XYZ file of C-alpha atoms in Angstrom:
380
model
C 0.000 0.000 0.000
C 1.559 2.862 -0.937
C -0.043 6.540 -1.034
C -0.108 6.838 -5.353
C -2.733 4.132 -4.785
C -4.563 5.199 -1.975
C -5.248 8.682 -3.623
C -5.878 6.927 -7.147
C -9.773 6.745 -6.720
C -12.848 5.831 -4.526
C -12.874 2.871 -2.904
C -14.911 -0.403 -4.257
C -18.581 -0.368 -2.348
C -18.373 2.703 -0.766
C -20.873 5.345 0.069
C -20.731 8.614 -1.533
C -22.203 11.912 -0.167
C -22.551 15.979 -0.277
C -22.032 18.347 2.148
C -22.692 21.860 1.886
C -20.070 23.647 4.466
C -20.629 27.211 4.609
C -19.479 27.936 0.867
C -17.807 24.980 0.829
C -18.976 21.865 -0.787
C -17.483 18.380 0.610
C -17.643 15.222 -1.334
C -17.771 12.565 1.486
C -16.563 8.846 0.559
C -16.775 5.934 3.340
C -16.950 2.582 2.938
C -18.470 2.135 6.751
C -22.356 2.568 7.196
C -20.967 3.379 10.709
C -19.193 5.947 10.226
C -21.276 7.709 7.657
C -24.566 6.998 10.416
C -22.518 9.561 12.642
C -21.645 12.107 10.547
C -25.359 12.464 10.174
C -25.907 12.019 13.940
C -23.839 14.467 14.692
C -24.303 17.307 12.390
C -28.389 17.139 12.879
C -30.191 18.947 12.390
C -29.437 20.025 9.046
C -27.317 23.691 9.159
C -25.539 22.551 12.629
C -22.444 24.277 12.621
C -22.996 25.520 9.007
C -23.001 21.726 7.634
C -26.251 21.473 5.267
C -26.708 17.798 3.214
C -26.032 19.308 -0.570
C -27.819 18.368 -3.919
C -24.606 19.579 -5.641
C -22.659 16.819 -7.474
C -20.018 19.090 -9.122
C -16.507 20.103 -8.271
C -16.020 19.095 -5.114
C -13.925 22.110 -2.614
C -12.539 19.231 -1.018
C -12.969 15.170 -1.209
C -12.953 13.143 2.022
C -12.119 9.472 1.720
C -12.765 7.355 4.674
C -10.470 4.195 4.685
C -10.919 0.641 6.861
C -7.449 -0.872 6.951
C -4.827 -3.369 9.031
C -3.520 -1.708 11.808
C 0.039 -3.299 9.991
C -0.511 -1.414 6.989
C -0.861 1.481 8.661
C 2.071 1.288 10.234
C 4.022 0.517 7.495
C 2.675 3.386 5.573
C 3.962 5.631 8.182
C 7.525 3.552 8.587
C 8.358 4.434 4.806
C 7.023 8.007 4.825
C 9.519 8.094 7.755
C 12.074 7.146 5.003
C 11.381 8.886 2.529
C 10.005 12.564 3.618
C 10.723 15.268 5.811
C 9.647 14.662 9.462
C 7.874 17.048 11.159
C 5.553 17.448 13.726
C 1.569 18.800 14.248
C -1.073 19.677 16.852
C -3.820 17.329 16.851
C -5.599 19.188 19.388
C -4.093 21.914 22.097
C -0.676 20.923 23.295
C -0.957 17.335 21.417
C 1.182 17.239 19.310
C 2.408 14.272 16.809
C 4.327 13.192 13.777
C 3.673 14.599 10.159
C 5.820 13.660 7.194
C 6.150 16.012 4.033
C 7.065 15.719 0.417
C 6.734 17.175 -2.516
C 3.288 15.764 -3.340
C 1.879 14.783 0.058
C 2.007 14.944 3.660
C 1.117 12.234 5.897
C -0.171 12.579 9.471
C -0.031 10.512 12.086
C -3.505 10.233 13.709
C -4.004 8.995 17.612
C -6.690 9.734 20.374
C -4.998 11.031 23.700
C -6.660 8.629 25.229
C -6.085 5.374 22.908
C -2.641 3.976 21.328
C -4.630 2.741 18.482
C -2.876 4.609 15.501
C -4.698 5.984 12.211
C -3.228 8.123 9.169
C -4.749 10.800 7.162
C -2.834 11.428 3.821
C -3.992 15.257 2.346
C -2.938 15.854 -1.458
C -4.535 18.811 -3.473
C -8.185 18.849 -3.193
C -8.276 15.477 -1.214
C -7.809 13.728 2.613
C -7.359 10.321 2.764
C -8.473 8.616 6.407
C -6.725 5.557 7.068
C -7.830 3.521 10.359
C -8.563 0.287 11.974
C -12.155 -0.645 11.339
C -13.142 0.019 15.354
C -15.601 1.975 17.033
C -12.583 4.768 17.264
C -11.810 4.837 13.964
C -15.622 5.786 12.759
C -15.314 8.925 14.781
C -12.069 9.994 12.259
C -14.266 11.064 9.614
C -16.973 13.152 11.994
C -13.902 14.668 13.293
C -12.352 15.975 9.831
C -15.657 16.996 8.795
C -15.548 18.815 12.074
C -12.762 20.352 11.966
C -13.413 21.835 8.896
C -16.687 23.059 9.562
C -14.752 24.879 12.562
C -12.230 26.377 10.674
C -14.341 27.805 8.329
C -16.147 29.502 10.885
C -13.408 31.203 12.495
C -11.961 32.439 9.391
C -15.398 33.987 9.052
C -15.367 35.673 11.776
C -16.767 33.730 14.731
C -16.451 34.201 18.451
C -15.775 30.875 19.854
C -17.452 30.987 23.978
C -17.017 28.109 25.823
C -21.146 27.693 26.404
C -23.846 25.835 26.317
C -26.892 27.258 24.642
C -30.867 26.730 24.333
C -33.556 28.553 22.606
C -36.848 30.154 24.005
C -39.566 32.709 22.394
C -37.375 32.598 19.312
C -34.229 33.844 20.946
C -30.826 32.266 21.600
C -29.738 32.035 25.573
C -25.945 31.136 25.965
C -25.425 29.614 29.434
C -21.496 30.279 29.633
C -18.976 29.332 32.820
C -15.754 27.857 33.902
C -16.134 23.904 33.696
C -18.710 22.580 36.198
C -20.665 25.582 36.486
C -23.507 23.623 35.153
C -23.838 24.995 31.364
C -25.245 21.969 30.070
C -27.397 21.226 33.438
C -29.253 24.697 33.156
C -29.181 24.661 28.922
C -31.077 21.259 28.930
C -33.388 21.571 31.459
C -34.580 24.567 30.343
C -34.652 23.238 26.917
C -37.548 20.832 28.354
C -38.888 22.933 31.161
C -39.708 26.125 29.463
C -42.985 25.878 26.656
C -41.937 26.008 22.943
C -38.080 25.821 23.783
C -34.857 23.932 22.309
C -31.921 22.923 22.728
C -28.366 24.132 20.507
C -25.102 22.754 21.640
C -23.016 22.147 24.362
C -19.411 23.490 25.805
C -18.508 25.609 22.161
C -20.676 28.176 20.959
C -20.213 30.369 17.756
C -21.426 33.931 18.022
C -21.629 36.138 14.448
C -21.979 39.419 13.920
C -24.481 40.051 11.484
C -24.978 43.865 10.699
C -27.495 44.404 13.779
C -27.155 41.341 16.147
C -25.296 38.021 16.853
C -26.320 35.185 15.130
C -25.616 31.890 17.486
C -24.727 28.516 16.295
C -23.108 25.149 18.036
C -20.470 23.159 17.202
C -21.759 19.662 17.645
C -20.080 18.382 20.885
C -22.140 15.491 23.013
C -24.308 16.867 25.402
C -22.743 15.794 28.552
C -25.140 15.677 31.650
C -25.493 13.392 35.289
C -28.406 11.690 36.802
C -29.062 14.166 39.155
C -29.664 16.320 35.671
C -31.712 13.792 34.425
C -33.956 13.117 37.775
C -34.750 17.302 37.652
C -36.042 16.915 34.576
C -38.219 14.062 35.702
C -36.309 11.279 33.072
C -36.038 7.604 34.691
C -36.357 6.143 31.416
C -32.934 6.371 30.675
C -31.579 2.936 31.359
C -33.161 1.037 27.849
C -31.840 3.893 26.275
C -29.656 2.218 23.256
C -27.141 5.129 23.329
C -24.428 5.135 21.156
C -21.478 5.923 23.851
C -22.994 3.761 26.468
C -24.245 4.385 30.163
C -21.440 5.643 32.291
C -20.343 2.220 34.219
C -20.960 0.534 37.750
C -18.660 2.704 40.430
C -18.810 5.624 38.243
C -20.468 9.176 40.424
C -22.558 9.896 37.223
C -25.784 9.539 39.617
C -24.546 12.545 41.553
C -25.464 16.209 40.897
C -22.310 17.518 40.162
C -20.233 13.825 39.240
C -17.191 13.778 36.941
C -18.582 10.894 34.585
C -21.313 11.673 32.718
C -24.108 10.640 29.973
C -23.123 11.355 26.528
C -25.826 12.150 24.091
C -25.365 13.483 20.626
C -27.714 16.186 18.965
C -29.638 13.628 17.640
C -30.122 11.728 20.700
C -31.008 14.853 22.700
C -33.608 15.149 20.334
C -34.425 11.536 20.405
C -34.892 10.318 23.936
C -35.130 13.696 26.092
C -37.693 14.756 23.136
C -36.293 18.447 22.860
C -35.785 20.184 19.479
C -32.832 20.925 18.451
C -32.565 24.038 16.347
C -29.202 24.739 14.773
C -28.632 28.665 14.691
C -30.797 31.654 16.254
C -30.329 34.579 17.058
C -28.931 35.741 19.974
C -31.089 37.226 22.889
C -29.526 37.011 26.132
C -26.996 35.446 28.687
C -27.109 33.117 31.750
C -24.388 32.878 33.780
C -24.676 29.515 36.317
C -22.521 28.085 39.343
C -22.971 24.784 40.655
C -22.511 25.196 44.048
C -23.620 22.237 46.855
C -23.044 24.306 49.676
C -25.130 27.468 48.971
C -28.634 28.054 48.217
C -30.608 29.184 45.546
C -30.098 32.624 43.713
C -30.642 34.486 40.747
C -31.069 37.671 39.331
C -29.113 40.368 37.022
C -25.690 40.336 36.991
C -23.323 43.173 37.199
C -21.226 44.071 34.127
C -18.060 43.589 35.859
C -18.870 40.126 36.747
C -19.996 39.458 33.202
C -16.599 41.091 31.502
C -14.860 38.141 34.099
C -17.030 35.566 33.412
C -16.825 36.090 29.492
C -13.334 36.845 29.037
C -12.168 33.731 30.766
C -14.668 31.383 28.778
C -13.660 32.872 25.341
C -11.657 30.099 23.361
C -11.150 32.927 21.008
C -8.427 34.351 22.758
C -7.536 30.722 24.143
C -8.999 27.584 22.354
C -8.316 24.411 24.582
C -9.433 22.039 21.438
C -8.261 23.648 18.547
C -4.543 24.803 18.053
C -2.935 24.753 14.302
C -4.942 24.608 10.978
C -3.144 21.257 9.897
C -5.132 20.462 6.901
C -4.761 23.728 5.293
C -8.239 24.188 4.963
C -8.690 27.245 2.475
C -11.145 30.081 3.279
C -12.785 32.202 0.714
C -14.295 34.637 3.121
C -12.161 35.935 6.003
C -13.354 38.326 8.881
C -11.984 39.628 12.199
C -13.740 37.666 15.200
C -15.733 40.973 17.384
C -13.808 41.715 20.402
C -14.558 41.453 23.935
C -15.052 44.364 24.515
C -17.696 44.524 21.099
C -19.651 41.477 22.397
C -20.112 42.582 25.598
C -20.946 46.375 24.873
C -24.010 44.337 22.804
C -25.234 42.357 25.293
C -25.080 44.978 27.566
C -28.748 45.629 26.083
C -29.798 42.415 26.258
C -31.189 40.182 29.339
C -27.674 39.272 31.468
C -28.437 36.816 34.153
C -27.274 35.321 36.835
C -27.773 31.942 39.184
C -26.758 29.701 42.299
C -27.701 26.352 42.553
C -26.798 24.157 45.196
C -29.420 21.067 44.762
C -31.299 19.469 41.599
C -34.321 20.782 42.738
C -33.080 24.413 42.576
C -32.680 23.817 38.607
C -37.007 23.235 38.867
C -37.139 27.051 40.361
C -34.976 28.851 37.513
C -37.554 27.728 34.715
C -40.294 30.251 36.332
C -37.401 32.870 37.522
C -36.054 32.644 34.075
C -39.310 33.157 31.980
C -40.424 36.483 34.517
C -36.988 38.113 33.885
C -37.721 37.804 29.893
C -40.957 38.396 29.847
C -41.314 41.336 27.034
């Protein structure tokens, strides 16, 4: 196996589709029904993170080829591009970094999950990346990830603000939920998704904020929705155990049954929508800010929030200015449209008009009390 045939065509059997990404069209190749099942779990509803299926057939921005392989081939693919071409090295994700070799017509990548040794490739010519991975539960999340990344990309170099939030939807208005990791973003974003009347549910832990002319336009990038069992009992769910989820039930010993555990349920967008029967709507825009704590040894609160506060609160959730997921652009995926992200300072001088709340909660059943606090605060 070397990479003149890997790159030579599609693969014998496979499944071919479109993707509309921003102004980008994707041509999407995989010969496992696995794999291409959750690339459509993930990006759903249609327009999630700017990903739309496309009718288009022509003249592809960029082909995708998703390829099942022995874990030996792989690794002799990556021994004789060791060999042959300049070594090098990439970031995978923040501060992970691993090999990449270069020549003249390719470059090679070494692809591994901090958590897993088991190794994959991706091979990027002009126009084309080439996955190469065992065929494992793992390796079907390689192409959602490239597809992804892309998608992510192309929304910074547009000119998104990347907050590290959670977000639902009510009276046809966006609410980001944003705070430092275990403040409870997706906690108070789902259950309000289900408590309050005609509301939804966007994303969890990365929002994308766009300026458009008069307002921010909001929009997920689609992360699993991450939530405990004390989450699930406020919301009155106890169906959850025949639940055929795709990552599993956290296991036996685990503290995913408390209200503020470590381990946690996984759910994509689709199975939000799915079991906890709570649209999911893909962009809106934006119409206010909730800022949460978790804490078990207070009481309940809420209320405004100062703008001092907010300016703390914001700036230290931003993965604009810090992104703990994405570091380098290592596929050298090319932008058409480029645009300055707003500034702090921009983004909160907007939302300075806009609904800026704040709330304690120190037990499950104070999440039941923020539905009615939240819907008099809004009230127009």
């Amino acid at each position: 196996m070397n990479v003149e045939q890997l790159v030579a065509g599609d693969p014998r059997d496979a499944t071919v589709r479109h993707l509309r990404v921003r102004d980008q069209l994707l041509r999407i190749v995989t010969t496992s029904p696995e794999a291409n099942d959750l690339v459509t779990e993930t990006f759903y509803p249609d327009g999630m993170l700017g990903v739309f299926e496309a009718t288009s057939r022509h003249d592809p921005d960029l082909t995708v080829v998703d390829l099942t392989c022995d874990a030996s081939d792989i690794q002799e693919l990556l021994r004789r591009e060791s060999l042959t071409a300049a070594r090098g090295e990439f970031e995978l994700t923040r501060g992970f970094r691993l090999p990449r070799f270069d020549s003249a017509t390719h470059t090679v990548f070494t692809l591994r999950d901090v958590n897993s040794d088991e190794v994959a490739a991706v091979v990027r010519t002009e126009g084309r990346v080439t996955i190469l991975r065992p065929a494992s539960g793992l390796g079907d999340r390689w192409l959602t990830r490239i597809v992804r990344d892309v998608a992510t990309r192309l929304a910074k170099a547009a000119g998104s603000l990347v907050l590290h939030s959670s977000a639902f939807v009510f009276d046809h208005g966006a609410y980001l939920v944003i705070g430092d990791s275990g403040a409870g973003k997706s906690t108070t974003a789902i259950a309000l998704a289900r408590r309050l009347p005609s509301a939804g549910w966007m994303g969890n832990d990365r929002i994308h904020a766009e300026w458009q002319g008069h307002h921010y336009r909001v929009t997920a990038c689609p992360l699993p929705l991450a939530v405990n069992k004390g989450s699930l009992d406020v919301m009155g769910v106890t169906d959850f155990g025949s639940w055929p989820v795709r990552a599993g039930l956290p296991g036996s010993g685990s503290d995913w049954d408390q209200f503020q555990g470590e381990d946690k349920l996984k759910l994509s967008s689709r199975e939000v929508n799915r079991f906890l029967q709570v649209p999911v709507i893909p962009n809106m825009r934006l119409a206010g800010v909730l800022l949460p704590r978790v804490d078990l040894a207070s009481g309940y609160s809420f209320g405004l929030t100062t703008p001092a506060y907010t300016a703390e609160v914001i700036t230290r959730n931003c993965f604009s200015l810090d992104d703990n997921l994405y570091g380098e652009d290592w596929l050298g995926v090319p932008a058409r449209r480029t645009a300055a992200a707003p500034s702090i300072d921009a983004f909160l001088e907007h939302i300075a008009d806009l609904p800026v709340l704040r709330c304690s909660m120190g037990s499950a059943g104070d999440v039941a009390k923020l539905a009615g606090d939240f819907q008099e605060a809004v009230k127009t």
